[in-house]
XYZ file of C-alpha atoms in Angstrom:
569
model
C -71.150 -3.713 -45.580
C -69.795 -3.672 -49.147
C -66.319 -5.172 -49.458
C -65.579 -4.069 -53.040
C -66.986 -0.607 -53.803
C -67.201 0.997 -57.266
C -65.279 3.972 -55.794
C -62.685 4.100 -53.030
C -63.413 5.629 -49.586
C -62.824 9.384 -49.675
C -60.224 9.218 -46.902
C -57.970 6.674 -48.560
C -58.068 5.792 -52.259
C -59.554 8.942 -53.801
C -57.832 11.568 -51.677
C -54.529 9.686 -51.481
C -54.191 9.023 -55.199
C -55.558 12.451 -56.196
C -52.850 14.050 -54.090
C -50.245 11.992 -55.948
C -51.457 12.283 -59.555
C -53.447 15.520 -59.525
C -56.757 16.011 -61.343
C -56.677 12.569 -62.906
C -56.899 10.945 -59.470
C -60.602 10.204 -59.713
C -60.308 8.339 -62.999
C -57.200 6.463 -61.832
C -58.898 5.570 -58.557
C -61.920 4.089 -60.318
C -59.849 2.010 -62.723
C -57.486 0.835 -59.959
C -60.377 -0.192 -57.754
C -62.017 -2.199 -60.511
C -58.745 -3.946 -61.335
C -57.959 -4.699 -57.710
C -61.397 -6.084 -56.983
C -61.013 -8.837 -59.571
C -58.017 -10.372 -57.826
C -58.514 -13.270 -55.364
C -58.482 -12.203 -51.739
C -55.260 -12.849 -49.825
C -54.156 -15.616 -52.126
C -50.478 -14.742 -52.251
C -48.221 -17.511 -51.189
C -45.862 -16.129 -48.592
C -42.221 -16.785 -48.338
C -40.409 -18.940 -50.832
C -38.551 -21.979 -49.658
C -35.159 -22.778 -50.962
C -32.285 -25.069 -50.115
C -29.772 -24.262 -47.406
C -27.317 -22.946 -49.981
C -27.059 -19.257 -50.799
C -30.114 -17.907 -52.591
C -29.530 -15.708 -55.654
C -32.189 -13.774 -57.531
C -31.335 -15.603 -60.754
C -31.799 -18.982 -59.074
C -35.310 -18.460 -57.712
C -37.089 -19.967 -60.724
C -34.853 -23.010 -60.725
C -35.096 -23.399 -56.943
C -38.859 -23.593 -57.095
C -38.623 -26.815 -59.057
C -36.197 -28.320 -56.591
C -38.075 -28.068 -53.376
C -38.432 -30.948 -51.063
C -41.747 -32.681 -50.717
C -44.261 -31.991 -47.967
C -44.980 -34.688 -45.345
C -47.006 -37.523 -46.778
C -50.065 -39.154 -45.321
C -50.168 -42.904 -45.564
C -53.470 -44.703 -46.060
C -54.321 -48.401 -46.036
C -55.070 -49.982 -49.381
C -56.318 -53.392 -50.488
C -52.806 -54.525 -51.477
C -50.078 -54.618 -48.838
C -46.411 -53.991 -49.539
C -44.039 -56.830 -48.657
C -40.366 -56.047 -48.451
C -37.847 -58.544 -49.839
C -36.233 -60.350 -46.890
C -34.818 -63.601 -48.358
C -31.675 -64.079 -50.375
C -33.352 -66.413 -52.865
C -35.867 -63.643 -53.660
C -33.187 -61.087 -54.502
C -34.097 -59.543 -57.914
C -31.649 -59.832 -60.804
C -31.621 -56.049 -61.204
C -30.395 -55.470 -57.635
C -27.513 -53.034 -57.212
C -25.879 -52.034 -53.957
C -26.035 -48.313 -54.753
C -29.796 -48.498 -55.450
C -30.607 -50.901 -52.614
C -34.012 -52.467 -51.986
C -37.264 -50.784 -50.933
C -37.949 -51.335 -47.259
C -41.508 -49.949 -47.176
C -44.214 -48.835 -49.574
C -43.648 -45.109 -49.063
C -40.405 -43.382 -48.140
C -40.023 -41.807 -44.721
C -41.037 -38.166 -44.508
C -38.867 -35.511 -42.917
C -40.618 -35.725 -39.563
C -39.973 -39.456 -39.290
C -36.372 -38.987 -40.417
C -35.835 -36.369 -37.704
C -37.129 -38.844 -35.127
C -34.599 -41.477 -36.235
C -31.472 -39.536 -37.224
C -32.036 -35.966 -36.104
C -32.543 -32.804 -38.125
C -29.120 -32.851 -39.834
C -30.072 -35.515 -42.417
C -32.592 -34.845 -45.186
C -35.345 -37.319 -46.027
C -33.850 -38.081 -49.452
C -30.428 -39.087 -48.092
C -31.932 -40.973 -45.135
C -34.187 -43.108 -47.353
C -31.270 -43.830 -49.690
C -29.166 -45.060 -46.746
C -32.001 -47.255 -45.488
C -32.511 -48.792 -48.940
C -28.801 -49.564 -49.320
C -28.515 -51.176 -45.884
C -31.700 -53.187 -46.340
C -30.370 -54.484 -49.659
C -27.107 -55.525 -48.024
C -28.952 -57.382 -45.271
C -30.850 -59.380 -47.890
C -27.874 -59.853 -50.228
C -25.574 -60.945 -47.394
C -23.059 -58.137 -48.068
C -23.502 -56.139 -44.876
C -19.793 -56.456 -44.007
C -18.383 -56.464 -47.545
C -15.482 -53.911 -47.491
C -15.655 -53.364 -51.278
C -19.139 -51.877 -50.994
C -18.477 -49.423 -48.168
C -17.681 -46.685 -50.691
C -21.417 -46.314 -51.411
C -22.067 -45.293 -47.787
C -18.849 -43.411 -47.119
C -20.657 -40.056 -46.971
C -22.710 -41.191 -43.958
C -21.360 -41.188 -40.421
C -21.032 -44.378 -38.385
C -23.693 -43.208 -35.955
C -26.184 -42.666 -38.811
C -25.457 -46.156 -40.176
C -25.985 -47.681 -36.733
C -29.261 -45.800 -36.293
C -30.421 -46.978 -39.720
C -29.572 -50.618 -38.938
C -31.351 -50.354 -35.595
C -34.481 -49.027 -37.299
C -34.412 -51.739 -40.001
C -33.854 -54.561 -37.522
C -36.764 -53.350 -35.409
C -39.240 -52.927 -38.281
C -38.101 -55.313 -41.078
C -36.977 -58.704 -39.698
C -34.288 -60.313 -41.882
C -32.217 -63.406 -41.106
C -28.872 -61.822 -41.899
C -26.850 -64.904 -40.916
C -28.647 -67.271 -43.322
C -28.497 -64.725 -46.162
C -24.762 -64.250 -45.614
C -24.291 -68.053 -45.684
C -26.186 -68.431 -48.948
C -24.137 -65.598 -50.407
C -20.912 -67.361 -49.390
C -22.062 -70.600 -51.079
C -22.820 -68.758 -54.325
C -19.425 -67.052 -54.212
C -17.716 -70.441 -53.843
C -19.662 -71.872 -56.806
C -18.751 -68.855 -58.900
C -15.040 -69.209 -58.110
C -15.121 -72.918 -58.966
C -16.941 -72.290 -62.258
C -14.427 -69.615 -63.210
C -11.583 -72.062 -62.702
C -13.375 -74.757 -64.718
C -14.085 -72.311 -67.524
C -10.425 -71.404 -67.824
C -9.513 -75.097 -68.060
C -12.071 -75.746 -70.792
C -10.841 -72.736 -72.767
C -7.292 -74.090 -72.695
C -8.549 -77.494 -73.862
C -10.404 -75.928 -76.798
C -7.286 -74.060 -77.897
C -5.307 -77.289 -77.796
C -7.952 -79.116 -79.858
C -7.959 -76.340 -82.486
C -4.208 -76.685 -82.835
C -4.628 -80.419 -83.388
C -7.222 -79.795 -86.133
C -10.175 -80.966 -84.079
C -13.449 -79.000 -84.484
C -15.680 -80.543 -81.890
C -18.809 -78.765 -80.677
C -18.290 -76.506 -77.694
C -18.796 -78.190 -74.395
C -21.862 -77.228 -72.381
C -20.027 -77.870 -69.166
C -18.443 -74.437 -69.186
C -21.118 -71.849 -68.519
C -20.772 -68.273 -69.674
C -21.358 -65.867 -66.837
C -22.827 -62.398 -67.228
C -21.126 -59.702 -65.216
C -23.562 -58.225 -62.700
C -23.803 -54.764 -61.132
C -21.903 -54.140 -57.930
C -23.535 -55.856 -54.962
C -24.632 -59.206 -56.408
C -22.853 -62.150 -57.962
C -22.740 -62.740 -61.707
C -25.347 -65.249 -62.821
C -25.439 -67.700 -65.663
C -27.685 -66.603 -68.570
C -31.156 -68.054 -68.499
C -32.690 -69.653 -71.573
C -36.355 -69.881 -72.442
C -35.822 -73.309 -73.966
C -36.848 -76.318 -71.830
C -33.646 -78.058 -72.991
C -31.366 -75.380 -71.622
C -28.945 -73.133 -73.471
C -27.222 -74.588 -76.506
C -24.503 -73.573 -78.935
C -26.916 -71.746 -81.231
C -28.226 -69.735 -78.302
C -24.733 -68.594 -77.434
C -23.988 -67.724 -81.088
C -27.209 -65.729 -81.338
C -26.392 -63.849 -78.112
C -22.938 -63.006 -79.479
C -24.409 -61.721 -82.744
C -26.927 -59.572 -80.866
C -24.166 -58.105 -78.724
C -22.065 -57.359 -81.835
C -25.011 -55.663 -83.535
C -25.761 -53.506 -80.494
C -22.104 -52.505 -80.211
C -22.040 -51.593 -83.912
C -25.197 -49.506 -83.589
C -23.753 -47.681 -80.599
C -20.519 -46.990 -82.510
C -22.442 -45.601 -85.507
C -24.566 -43.421 -83.246
C -21.465 -41.971 -81.568
C -19.862 -41.281 -84.932
C -23.016 -39.527 -86.170
C -23.151 -37.370 -83.063
C -19.471 -36.476 -83.382
C -19.917 -35.588 -87.056
C -22.848 -33.285 -86.274
C -20.819 -31.496 -83.609
C -17.934 -30.982 -86.042
C -20.299 -29.616 -88.682
C -21.853 -27.255 -86.170
C -18.458 -25.928 -85.119
C -17.393 -25.439 -88.755
C -20.619 -23.696 -89.831
C -20.001 -19.951 -90.206
C -23.123 -19.051 -92.188
C -26.174 -17.108 -91.081
C -27.804 -20.245 -89.686
C -24.915 -21.192 -87.444
C -25.883 -23.648 -84.728
C -25.484 -22.340 -81.199
C -23.670 -24.617 -78.808
C -25.202 -24.922 -75.337
C -22.349 -23.688 -73.203
C -22.607 -22.237 -69.721
C -22.153 -18.507 -69.619
C -18.926 -17.624 -67.890
C -19.215 -15.185 -64.987
C -17.193 -12.019 -65.000
C -14.474 -11.723 -62.326
C -16.474 -9.065 -60.469
C -19.657 -11.140 -60.528
C -17.722 -14.185 -59.339
C -16.270 -12.111 -56.497
C -19.751 -10.998 -55.364
C -21.032 -14.538 -55.646
C -18.182 -15.874 -53.515
C -18.728 -13.185 -50.891
C -22.424 -14.047 -50.676
C -21.772 -17.791 -50.380
C -21.423 -19.274 -46.919
C -18.354 -21.335 -46.049
C -20.379 -23.727 -43.879
C -20.497 -27.277 -45.195
C -23.274 -28.298 -42.776
C -25.476 -26.599 -40.166
C -23.756 -25.785 -36.870
C -24.203 -28.449 -34.211
C -26.598 -27.121 -31.607
C -29.831 -28.098 -29.919
C -33.217 -26.888 -31.095
C -33.734 -24.548 -28.155
C -30.319 -22.986 -28.778
C -31.406 -22.068 -32.310
C -34.792 -20.725 -31.231
C -33.985 -18.888 -27.985
C -32.383 -15.704 -29.457
C -35.178 -15.301 -32.003
C -37.779 -15.929 -29.295
C -36.229 -13.188 -27.161
C -36.371 -10.821 -30.144
C -40.039 -11.723 -30.655
C -40.874 -10.870 -27.031
C -39.003 -7.558 -27.340
C -40.834 -6.595 -30.545
C -44.206 -7.472 -29.024
C -43.429 -5.233 -26.036
C -42.509 -2.352 -28.346
C -45.700 -2.887 -30.344
C -47.793 -2.798 -27.171
C -46.143 0.475 -26.126
C -46.656 1.921 -29.608
C -50.354 1.024 -29.575
C -50.984 2.640 -26.197
C -48.658 5.664 -26.279
C -48.655 6.817 -29.917
C -50.057 10.297 -30.518
C -50.793 11.386 -34.115
C -48.800 14.479 -35.193
C -50.477 17.702 -36.195
C -51.199 18.262 -39.859
C -48.467 20.884 -40.195
C -45.848 18.485 -38.771
C -46.655 15.643 -41.135
C -44.272 14.784 -43.981
C -47.097 14.295 -46.525
C -49.696 16.739 -45.277
C -51.889 16.489 -48.390
C -52.194 12.690 -48.243
C -54.521 10.981 -45.730
C -52.680 9.252 -42.859
C -53.857 5.777 -43.921
C -52.602 6.225 -47.471
C -49.309 7.736 -46.277
C -48.602 4.827 -43.921
C -49.415 2.146 -46.480
C -47.490 3.922 -49.237
C -44.465 4.127 -46.958
C -44.534 0.388 -46.283
C -45.065 -0.374 -49.974
C -42.173 1.890 -50.975
C -39.856 0.189 -48.468
C -40.751 -3.281 -49.779
C -40.238 -2.232 -53.393
C -36.880 -0.645 -52.548
C -35.608 -3.867 -50.990
C -36.848 -5.831 -54.022
C -34.847 -3.515 -56.308
C -31.706 -3.903 -54.189
C -31.991 -7.700 -54.506
C -31.096 -7.171 -58.183
C -27.737 -5.633 -57.214
C -25.107 -8.382 -56.687
C -23.072 -6.197 -54.335
C -25.906 -6.424 -51.773
C -26.185 -10.200 -51.773
C -23.684 -10.884 -48.990
C -25.648 -8.639 -46.582
C -29.114 -9.656 -47.743
C -28.329 -13.371 -47.513
C -27.464 -12.932 -43.836
C -30.171 -10.590 -42.592
C -33.044 -10.480 -45.120
C -33.695 -14.238 -45.104
C -34.932 -16.315 -42.176
C -32.443 -19.201 -42.281
C -33.328 -22.251 -40.195
C -29.702 -23.465 -40.033
C -28.203 -20.153 -38.865
C -31.028 -17.960 -37.491
C -30.280 -14.388 -36.429
C -32.743 -12.303 -34.363
C -32.612 -9.402 -36.831
C -33.850 -11.673 -39.610
C -37.354 -11.711 -38.097
C -37.756 -7.972 -38.764
C -35.685 -7.467 -41.918
C -37.225 -10.412 -43.799
C -40.660 -8.741 -43.559
C -39.549 -6.267 -46.233
C -37.663 -8.774 -48.422
C -38.958 -10.169 -51.735
C -36.953 -11.655 -54.596
C -39.625 -11.829 -57.319
C -41.921 -9.098 -58.594
C -45.029 -11.313 -58.493
C -44.412 -11.986 -54.800
C -44.003 -8.351 -53.781
C -46.793 -7.148 -56.099
C -49.470 -9.441 -54.685
C -48.476 -8.717 -51.086
C -48.533 -4.971 -51.651
C -51.918 -5.054 -53.431
C -53.499 -6.875 -50.476
C -51.736 -4.544 -48.019
C -53.129 -1.461 -49.777
C -56.642 -2.862 -50.122
C -57.121 -3.915 -46.489
C -54.468 -1.746 -44.850
C -56.038 1.637 -45.581
C -59.433 0.426 -44.326
C -58.014 -0.987 -41.090
C -55.850 2.128 -40.598
C -58.896 4.394 -40.861
C -60.627 2.434 -38.085
C -57.861 1.924 -35.519
C -55.238 4.627 -36.253
C -51.570 4.572 -37.192
C -50.137 3.375 -33.856
C -52.458 0.377 -33.595
C -52.024 -0.412 -37.308
C -48.222 -0.507 -37.155
C -48.359 -2.553 -33.947
C -50.474 -5.225 -35.652
C -48.298 -5.151 -38.778
C -44.980 -5.716 -37.016
C -46.382 -8.127 -34.407
C -47.974 -10.279 -37.117
C -44.811 -10.324 -39.234
C -42.477 -11.210 -36.352
C -44.794 -13.853 -34.887
C -45.313 -15.301 -38.369
C -41.597 -15.785 -38.927
C -41.127 -17.095 -35.383
C -43.773 -19.753 -36.034
C -42.173 -20.621 -39.359
C -38.698 -20.873 -37.814
C -39.955 -23.139 -35.028
C -41.687 -25.390 -37.560
C -38.547 -25.686 -39.695
C -36.206 -26.369 -36.777
C -38.458 -28.845 -34.970
C -40.174 -30.674 -37.818
C -39.301 -29.917 -41.414
C -35.527 -29.482 -41.595
C -32.647 -27.025 -41.512
C -32.130 -26.769 -45.268
C -34.901 -24.212 -45.836
C -35.142 -20.422 -45.838
C -38.153 -18.107 -45.929
C -38.858 -14.425 -46.580
C -41.675 -12.037 -47.454
C -44.287 -9.742 -45.938
C -47.134 -12.237 -46.189
C -47.231 -12.974 -42.449
C -47.787 -9.280 -41.706
C -50.266 -8.903 -44.597
C -52.287 -11.901 -43.428
C -52.318 -10.396 -39.935
C -53.722 -7.106 -41.298
C -56.368 -8.974 -43.303
C -57.415 -11.158 -40.372
C -57.582 -8.124 -38.051
C -59.895 -6.287 -40.469
C -62.301 -9.204 -40.772
C -62.196 -9.843 -37.016
C -63.311 -6.272 -36.287
C -66.230 -6.961 -38.657
C -66.718 -10.616 -37.743
C -70.512 -10.259 -37.537
C -70.905 -7.712 -40.322
C -72.232 -8.852 -43.679
C -70.215 -8.188 -46.833
C -71.373 -7.847 -50.409
C -69.028 -8.154 -53.374
C -70.081 -5.981 -56.319
C -73.559 -5.841 -54.787
C -73.908 -9.628 -54.610
C -75.741 -11.425 -53.181
C -78.630 -9.054 -54.034
C -81.122 -7.861 -51.451
C -82.869 -9.165 -49.453
C -80.236 -11.940 -49.276
C -77.520 -11.451 -46.707
C -73.843 -11.707 -47.576
C -71.131 -13.683 -45.746
C -69.867 -12.396 -42.437
C -66.273 -11.546 -41.568
C -65.835 -14.875 -39.789
C -66.672 -16.638 -43.045
C -63.782 -14.925 -44.819
C -61.391 -15.905 -42.017
C -62.569 -19.494 -42.330
C -62.147 -19.334 -46.109
C -58.523 -18.207 -45.773
C -57.806 -20.971 -43.263
C -59.404 -23.511 -45.599
C -57.200 -22.376 -48.474
C -54.175 -23.203 -46.308
C -55.540 -26.555 -45.169
C -55.394 -28.037 -48.680
C -51.633 -27.436 -49.214
C -50.948 -28.536 -45.630
C -52.393 -32.035 -46.186
C -51.324 -32.323 -49.830
C -48.333 -34.479 -50.780
C -47.401 -32.250 -53.713
C -44.356 -30.011 -53.525
C -45.219 -26.395 -52.719
C -43.402 -23.277 -51.542
C -46.125 -21.972 -49.209
C -44.935 -20.941 -45.768
C -48.114 -22.098 -44.062
C -46.891 -21.689 -40.441
C -45.997 -18.055 -41.152
C -49.453 -17.358 -42.567
C -51.299 -19.040 -39.704
C -49.179 -17.420 -36.988
C -49.592 -14.016 -38.647
C -53.368 -14.421 -38.770
C -53.441 -15.456 -35.114
C -51.431 -12.372 -34.155
C -53.759 -10.158 -36.196
C -56.906 -11.578 -34.586
C -55.519 -11.303 -31.033
C -54.184 -7.808 -31.674
C -57.467 -6.592 -33.159
C -59.422 -7.957 -30.212
C -57.135 -6.283 -27.658
C -57.184 -2.995 -29.554
C -60.974 -3.043 -29.787
C -61.275 -3.571 -26.029
C -58.783 -0.775 -25.369
C -60.600 1.627 -27.696
C -63.980 0.742 -26.158
C -62.573 1.393 -22.689
C -61.238 4.808 -23.760
C -64.590 5.688 -25.308
C -66.377 4.667 -22.120
C -64.053 6.787 -19.968
C -64.471 9.758 -22.321
C -68.248 9.378 -22.212
C -68.237 9.274 -18.429
C -66.123 12.428 -18.286
C -68.468 14.249 -20.662
C -71.434 13.091 -18.656
C -69.849 14.333 -15.433
C -69.097 17.709 -16.994
C -72.656 17.943 -18.310
C -74.140 17.074 -14.911
C -71.973 19.675 -13.224
C -73.159 22.294 -15.707
C -76.803 21.422 -15.121
C -76.588 21.439 -11.296
C -77.803 24.724 -9.499
C -75.185 27.092 -8.104
C -74.784 26.973 -4.387
């Protein structure tokens, strides 16, 4: 069967749009069909991930660049990573705040959840592990001056991190601490000797003596926090001499002078920019101050929670799961008990039922997108029109199906909904269509919420109608799983086109690549897959129910016909 026709089916595109725009409906239908057919099929990425903080429409673009990375897949290579475990191998650039790498690749969120739980992100967990591993090697594990770098972590998290490091990266902490203590003692002794030599040089200068500086007193270079200062190393085989020290001092003076000149130049440019009142006045990059009313709306929409509420995974998922079961029961009742109204009782009598249903859903989605631009709505939308893994609410599963924050997101979803929705509606009717739509959307968000709570983390949110749209698309192709499709007449006869199952496999393959990729993406893959599964199961059940009704109707007609043909007694 042709998937992309030069003209729309009479019952949907042509009649629906002609009723809306009048005599120009035929021309508009043709142009719309050609433009829609050039878009990729069901390629819209569903709900957008963001951090746990409040999501604002103006922050969506920036939030896309700040998403957390997907789980990584580690592969063996020819070169193996060896973590630093000995004090003598401690690099000169070591700092306590940066720590030392403890493995070739950082832990992903799933591994972090297995060690610390879901309250700690992968970025903070890996930073803690690097700091503690560096302290084990540097011998500063119990140094009280360095505890400020790990003050934001709880004692239980630090103990869990040490337990993991001691199990996977063996380090002789006692020997490293002893070597550290020896170096500290040498440093203290050298500092005392250096002060004595300095006093002797001052005394000799007063007496008119100008002897060469003594090499016994070494000049120490201050080191970053976490390691001891070390004496400067010289490339000369004879060690560091007086000329080397003079050259180092001159280099330091020159660098300081260059830095001073650069700061003065920068300050002068800023003063000139502030004093320029001509037509080419330089604009200063200053943050735009919010109005008091905008600040009030922003504060109302911002949550007061500093961290996710402490609760078990099943406690977060149980209310939403109960809502999912309730919605599925309502959808089943709608599919079996819905009776289409008469033409006179319909709201849009001149528009085909398929077009009216899809236009209603599209209008609702566009209305919510417009209201996202109104700051006064943010405090309500942030609570109920986002599926929030940290604080899930049952109503979010339904309301988030109609929520989009960007025009590209809502536009692509609505185009796919119109293209496949009117065709599926014509085949199965309004009751069955709405049942599949809502069941796919709710099950999609339930699958996404379970994935976030159990595996990925509580700092994400998701929204969008893509789960329901993918369910509609999968249901349409499942009803035609063995039918052949041609796109713009290709492949030409007598070649056969791909079947409906091939398109379902193609959509699943498009989601497999982001799922295994290590690049950052904002695709809500669990929502898409769960929505497709709901669409396939719903289409199969509806087809069986419709076939059973047809069989019963045929038997009744046959019985009536046989009774009419039988002789009167």
